[in-house]
């Protein structure tokens, strides 16, 4: 029996085209999928929306916006315009997905601009970008989900490293417009994680919940360090219970970046993902 809240983030089956990703996810009995922009753009937004609608799947999130830490100038303006296109994509896909689809755009905010050591300034520019994009998101009915990434990615991918930082950035905005993405891979190490999940729940800001596992030794490319739930050291039970206790009732995405998993048949990856999810996450998704 496939957990009805399981969602396959498309990154987990990265080698699959949009059509194949939709097909193998639906064929496995999974009811939801998190899409990425590149496969959507490969077929065009309108075609992608039609294909999502035909699949019968819900949209759990759209990945990704962000990368807007550059100083003011043409590069920053281009990044913000690209985020506006991502907001439009997210709204269109959510409208095409099955009932219960979530118009959630995950934001990976970006690392230090080339040659910069100004971490404080980069974070300030993230705040300014979110302030600017929140206007567009509200108009489109989209939630911007700020995703804190593990500190090892601060230089090149995300100067926002903790859930506390993400929630502080979201503060002052309507929770329906700016929330957070909670990813077990990125926050499991944080001694404040449980408390900040509870805070996110009180503030109504949990826009999406993503799971996978952490195992050492890490590969040379630390981007590809994710594993099936249960194959590593993350206390998925405690984090999942905290998210449930915080009031989150949406889909739960499994998002895995792992070259060996990507090399497997996508249908087999979905099957193994569903089995791992059933063992490690599903038992803790029921509210007490």
PDB file of N, CA and C in Angstrom, residues 60-115:
ATOM      1  N   UNK A  60       3.400  18.662  -5.807  1.00  0.00           N
ATOM      2  CA  UNK A  60       3.749  18.938  -4.408  1.00  0.00           C
ATOM      3  C   UNK A  60       4.651  20.161  -4.277  1.00  0.00           C
ATOM      4  N   UNK A  61       5.460  20.432  -5.294  1.00  0.00           N
ATOM      5  CA  UNK A  61       6.273  21.645  -5.312  1.00  0.00           C
ATOM      6  C   UNK A  61       6.863  21.804  -6.695  1.00  0.00           C
ATOM      7  N   UNK A  62       7.408  22.990  -6.926  1.00  0.00           N
ATOM      8  CA  UNK A  62       8.147  23.253  -8.166  1.00  0.00           C
ATOM      9  C   UNK A  62       9.538  23.738  -7.760  1.00  0.00           C
ATOM     10  N   UNK A  63      10.559  23.117  -8.317  1.00  0.00           N
ATOM     11  CA  UNK A  63      11.954  23.444  -7.993  1.00  0.00           C
ATOM     12  C   UNK A  63      12.655  23.969  -9.242  1.00  0.00           C
ATOM     13  N   UNK A  64      13.383  24.996  -9.170  1.00  0.00           N
ATOM     14  CA  UNK A  64      13.557  25.832  -8.030  1.00  0.00           C
ATOM     15  C   UNK A  64      13.730  27.260  -8.502  1.00  0.00           C
ATOM     16  N   UNK A  65      13.430  28.195  -7.600  1.00  0.00           N
ATOM     17  CA  UNK A  65      13.788  29.583  -7.799  1.00  0.00           C
ATOM     18  C   UNK A  65      15.004  29.893  -6.938  1.00  0.00           C
ATOM     19  N   UNK A  66      15.331  31.186  -6.894  1.00  0.00           N
ATOM     20  CA  UNK A  66      16.434  31.614  -6.048  1.00  0.00           C
ATOM     21  C   UNK A  66      17.630  32.082  -6.827  1.00  0.00           C
ATOM     22  N   UNK A  67      18.834  31.882  -6.248  1.00  0.00           N
ATOM     23  CA  UNK A  67      20.100  32.321  -6.827  1.00  0.00           C
ATOM     24  C   UNK A  67      20.063  33.807  -7.166  1.00  0.00           C
ATOM     25  N   UNK A  68      19.745  34.588  -6.136  1.00  0.00           N
ATOM     26  CA  UNK A  68      19.624  36.034  -6.331  1.00  0.00           C
ATOM     27  C   UNK A  68      20.462  36.821  -5.316  1.00  0.00           C
ATOM     28  N   UNK A  69      21.722  36.398  -5.134  1.00  0.00           N
ATOM     29  CA  UNK A  69      22.608  37.077  -4.185  1.00  0.00           C
ATOM     30  C   UNK A  69      23.531  38.089  -4.855  1.00  0.00           C
ATOM     31  N   UNK A  70      23.481  38.221  -6.158  1.00  0.00           N
ATOM     32  CA  UNK A  70      24.369  39.150  -6.856  1.00  0.00           C
ATOM     33  C   UNK A  70      24.047  40.596  -6.471  1.00  0.00           C
ATOM     34  N   UNK A  71      25.061  41.476  -6.488  1.00  0.00           N
ATOM     35  CA  UNK A  71      24.796  42.899  -6.251  1.00  0.00           C
ATOM     36  C   UNK A  71      23.889  43.467  -7.335  1.00  0.00           C
ATOM     37  N   UNK A  72      23.312  44.622  -7.053  1.00  0.00           N
ATOM     38  CA  UNK A  72      22.411  45.255  -8.017  1.00  0.00           C
ATOM     39  C   UNK A  72      23.124  45.462  -9.353  1.00  0.00           C
ATOM     40  N   UNK A  73      22.411  45.123 -10.414  1.00  0.00           N
ATOM     41  CA  UNK A  73      22.969  45.234 -11.754  1.00  0.00           C
ATOM     42  C   UNK A  73      22.265  44.259 -12.674  1.00  0.00           C
ATOM     43  N   UNK A  74      22.731  44.146 -13.916  1.00  0.00           N
ATOM     44  CA  UNK A  74      22.046  43.290 -14.900  1.00  0.00           C
ATOM     45  C   UNK A  74      21.915  41.835 -14.465  1.00  0.00           C
ATOM     46  N   UNK A  75      22.965  41.280 -13.818  1.00  0.00           N
ATOM     47  CA  UNK A  75      22.893  39.880 -13.395  1.00  0.00           C
ATOM     48  C   UNK A  75      21.778  39.673 -12.373  1.00  0.00           C
ATOM     49  N   UNK A  76      21.671  40.591 -11.431  1.00  0.00           N
ATOM     50  CA  UNK A  76      20.626  40.468 -10.407  1.00  0.00           C
ATOM     51  C   UNK A  76      19.247  40.648 -11.021  1.00  0.00           C
ATOM     52  N   UNK A  77      19.103  41.625 -11.902  1.00  0.00           N
ATOM     53  CA  UNK A  77      17.801  41.855 -12.537  1.00  0.00           C
ATOM     54  C   UNK A  77      17.374  40.631 -13.345  1.00  0.00           C
ATOM     55  N   UNK A  78      18.338  40.004 -14.046  1.00  0.00           N
ATOM     56  CA  UNK A  78      18.017  38.807 -14.832  1.00  0.00           C
ATOM     57  C   UNK A  78      17.576  37.671 -13.916  1.00  0.00           C
ATOM     58  N   UNK A  79      18.244  37.536 -12.764  1.00  0.00           N
ATOM     59  CA  UNK A  79      17.872  36.474 -11.825  1.00  0.00           C
ATOM     60  C   UNK A  79      16.461  36.701 -11.285  1.00  0.00           C
ATOM     61  N   UNK A  80      16.137  37.935 -10.947  1.00  0.00           N
ATOM     62  CA  UNK A  80      14.801  38.219 -10.422  1.00  0.00           C
ATOM     63  C   UNK A  80      13.736  38.002 -11.491  1.00  0.00           C
ATOM     64  N   UNK A  81      14.033  38.376 -12.725  1.00  0.00           N
ATOM     65  CA  UNK A  81      13.072  38.127 -13.810  1.00  0.00           C
ATOM     66  C   UNK A  81      12.870  36.627 -14.015  1.00  0.00           C
ATOM     67  N   UNK A  82      13.949  35.855 -13.896  1.00  0.00           N
ATOM     68  CA  UNK A  82      13.821  34.403 -14.032  1.00  0.00           C
ATOM     69  C   UNK A  82      12.970  33.830 -12.906  1.00  0.00           C
ATOM     70  N   UNK A  83      13.086  34.377 -11.714  1.00  0.00           N
ATOM     71  CA  UNK A  83      12.246  33.941 -10.607  1.00  0.00           C
ATOM     72  C   UNK A  83      10.777  34.277 -10.857  1.00  0.00           C
ATOM     73  N   UNK A  84      10.523  35.383 -11.501  1.00  0.00           N
ATOM     74  CA  UNK A  84       9.135  35.717 -11.839  1.00  0.00           C
ATOM     75  C   UNK A  84       8.567  34.700 -12.827  1.00  0.00           C
ATOM     76  N   UNK A  85       9.404  34.247 -13.758  1.00  0.00           N
ATOM     77  CA  UNK A  85       8.957  33.188 -14.669  1.00  0.00           C
ATOM     78  C   UNK A  85       8.710  31.894 -13.908  1.00  0.00           C
ATOM     79  N   UNK A  86       9.549  31.611 -12.921  1.00  0.00           N
ATOM     80  CA  UNK A  86       9.353  30.405 -12.110  1.00  0.00           C
ATOM     81  C   UNK A  86       8.047  30.473 -11.327  1.00  0.00           C
ATOM     82  N   UNK A  87       7.711  31.644 -10.837  1.00  0.00           N
ATOM     83  CA  UNK A  87       6.437  31.825 -10.130  1.00  0.00           C
ATOM     84  C   UNK A  87       5.270  31.536 -11.071  1.00  0.00           C
ATOM     85  N   UNK A  88       5.359  32.044 -12.291  1.00  0.00           N
ATOM     86  CA  UNK A  88       4.296  31.786 -13.280  1.00  0.00           C
ATOM     87  C   UNK A  88       4.195  30.297 -13.591  1.00  0.00           C
ATOM     88  N   UNK A  89       5.338  29.643 -13.770  1.00  0.00           N
ATOM     89  CA  UNK A  89       5.341  28.199 -14.033  1.00  0.00           C
ATOM     90  C   UNK A  89       4.654  27.452 -12.896  1.00  0.00           C
ATOM     91  N   UNK A  90       5.018  27.799 -11.673  1.00  0.00           N
ATOM     92  CA  UNK A  90       4.473  27.111 -10.505  1.00  0.00           C
ATOM     93  C   UNK A  90       2.958  27.257 -10.447  1.00  0.00           C
ATOM     94  N   UNK A  91       2.464  28.450 -10.659  1.00  0.00           N
ATOM     95  CA  UNK A  91       1.024  28.689 -10.618  1.00  0.00           C
ATOM     96  C   UNK A  91       0.307  27.887 -11.700  1.00  0.00           C
ATOM     97  N   UNK A  92       0.877  27.850 -12.891  1.00  0.00           N
ATOM     98  CA  UNK A  92       0.253  27.130 -14.005  1.00  0.00           C
ATOM     99  C   UNK A  92       0.226  25.626 -13.742  1.00  0.00           C
ATOM    100  N   UNK A  93       1.325  25.090 -13.248  1.00  0.00           N
ATOM    101  CA  UNK A  93       1.379  23.653 -12.995  1.00  0.00           C
ATOM    102  C   UNK A  93       0.466  23.247 -11.844  1.00  0.00           C
ATOM    103  N   UNK A  94       0.432  24.058 -10.798  1.00  0.00           N
ATOM    104  CA  UNK A  94      -0.448  23.730  -9.667  1.00  0.00           C
ATOM    105  C   UNK A  94      -1.903  23.725 -10.095  1.00  0.00           C
ATOM    106  N   UNK A  95      -2.265  24.656 -10.975  1.00  0.00           N
ATOM    107  CA  UNK A  95      -3.644  24.692 -11.474  1.00  0.00           C
ATOM    108  C   UNK A  95      -3.963  23.468 -12.328  1.00  0.00           C
ATOM    109  N   UNK A  96      -2.950  22.897 -12.978  1.00  0.00           N
ATOM    110  CA  UNK A  96      -3.160  21.740 -13.844  1.00  0.00           C
ATOM    111  C   UNK A  96      -3.145  20.428 -13.076  1.00  0.00           C
ATOM    112  N   UNK A  97      -2.503  20.394 -11.921  1.00  0.00           N
ATOM    113  CA  UNK A  97      -2.389  19.157 -11.162  1.00  0.00           C
ATOM    114  C   UNK A  97      -3.703  18.727 -10.555  1.00  0.00           C
ATOM    115  N   UNK A  98      -3.719  17.514 -10.052  1.00  0.00           N
ATOM    116  CA  UNK A  98      -4.923  16.970  -9.418  1.00  0.00           C
ATOM    117  C   UNK A  98      -5.279  17.786  -8.179  1.00  0.00           C
ATOM    118  N   UNK A  99      -6.533  17.681  -7.730  1.00  0.00           N
ATOM    119  CA  UNK A  99      -6.933  18.403  -6.510  1.00  0.00           C
ATOM    120  C   UNK A  99      -5.973  18.133  -5.357  1.00  0.00           C
ATOM    121  N   UNK A 100      -5.675  19.189  -4.619  1.00  0.00           N
ATOM    122  CA  UNK A 100      -4.710  19.088  -3.541  1.00  0.00           C
ATOM    123  C   UNK A 100      -3.317  19.506  -3.942  1.00  0.00           C
ATOM    124  N   UNK A 101      -3.147  19.899  -5.213  1.00  0.00           N
ATOM    125  CA  UNK A 101      -1.841  20.365  -5.661  1.00  0.00           C
ATOM    126  C   UNK A 101      -1.433  21.614  -4.898  1.00  0.00           C
ATOM    127  N   UNK A 102      -0.112  21.760  -4.709  1.00  0.00           N
ATOM    128  CA  UNK A 102       0.424  22.883  -3.937  1.00  0.00           C
ATOM    129  C   UNK A 102       1.205  23.816  -4.851  1.00  0.00           C
ATOM    130  N   UNK A 103       0.842  25.083  -4.832  1.00  0.00           N
ATOM    131  CA  UNK A 103       1.574  26.091  -5.603  1.00  0.00           C
ATOM    132  C   UNK A 103       2.730  26.587  -4.743  1.00  0.00           C
ATOM    133  N   UNK A 104       3.764  25.758  -4.633  1.00  0.00           N
ATOM    134  CA  UNK A 104       4.914  26.036  -3.770  1.00  0.00           C
ATOM    135  C   UNK A 104       6.164  26.072  -4.636  1.00  0.00           C
ATOM    136  N   UNK A 105       6.831  27.212  -4.648  1.00  0.00           N
ATOM    137  CA  UNK A 105       8.088  27.352  -5.371  1.00  0.00           C
ATOM    138  C   UNK A 105       9.232  27.317  -4.367  1.00  0.00           C
ATOM    139  N   UNK A 106      10.066  26.297  -4.458  1.00  0.00           N
ATOM    140  CA  UNK A 106      11.196  26.148  -3.544  1.00  0.00           C
ATOM    141  C   UNK A 106      12.311  27.106  -3.968  1.00  0.00           C
ATOM    142  N   UNK A 107      12.847  27.837  -2.989  1.00  0.00           N
ATOM    143  CA  UNK A 107      13.915  28.797  -3.251  1.00  0.00           C
ATOM    144  C   UNK A 107      15.232  28.309  -2.663  1.00  0.00           C
ATOM    145  N   UNK A 108      16.222  28.100  -3.520  1.00  0.00           N
ATOM    146  CA  UNK A 108      17.603  27.907  -3.102  1.00  0.00           C
ATOM    147  C   UNK A 108      18.282  29.245  -3.364  1.00  0.00           C
ATOM    148  N   UNK A 109      18.590  29.975  -2.312  1.00  0.00           N
ATOM    149  CA  UNK A 109      18.783  31.421  -2.457  1.00  0.00           C
ATOM    150  C   UNK A 109      20.067  31.814  -3.168  1.00  0.00           C
ATOM    151  N   UNK A 110      21.064  30.952  -3.220  1.00  0.00           N
ATOM    152  CA  UNK A 110      22.315  31.287  -3.871  1.00  0.00           C
ATOM    153  C   UNK A 110      23.442  31.452  -2.876  1.00  0.00           C
ATOM    154  N   UNK A 111      24.659  31.260  -3.367  1.00  0.00           N
ATOM    155  CA  UNK A 111      25.836  31.385  -2.533  1.00  0.00           C
ATOM    156  C   UNK A 111      26.480  32.749  -2.662  1.00  0.00           C
ATOM    157  N   UNK A 112      27.746  32.822  -2.305  1.00  0.00           N
ATOM    158  CA  UNK A 112      28.472  34.078  -2.416  1.00  0.00           C
ATOM    159  C   UNK A 112      28.721  34.406  -3.889  1.00  0.00           C
ATOM    160  N   UNK A 113      28.511  35.662  -4.290  1.00  0.00           N
ATOM    161  CA  UNK A 113      28.884  36.040  -5.653  1.00  0.00           C
ATOM    162  C   UNK A 113      30.373  35.789  -5.888  1.00  0.00           C
ATOM    163  N   UNK A 114      30.746  35.559  -7.125  1.00  0.00           N
ATOM    164  CA  UNK A 114      32.135  35.244  -7.450  1.00  0.00           C
ATOM    165  C   UNK A 114      33.080  36.322  -6.925  1.00  0.00           C
ATOM    166  N   UNK A 115      34.092  35.903  -6.203  1.00  0.00           N
ATOM    167  CA  UNK A 115      35.087  36.818  -5.677  1.00  0.00           C
ATOM    168  C   UNK A 115      34.703  37.510  -4.385  1.00  0.00           C
TER     169      UNK A 115
END
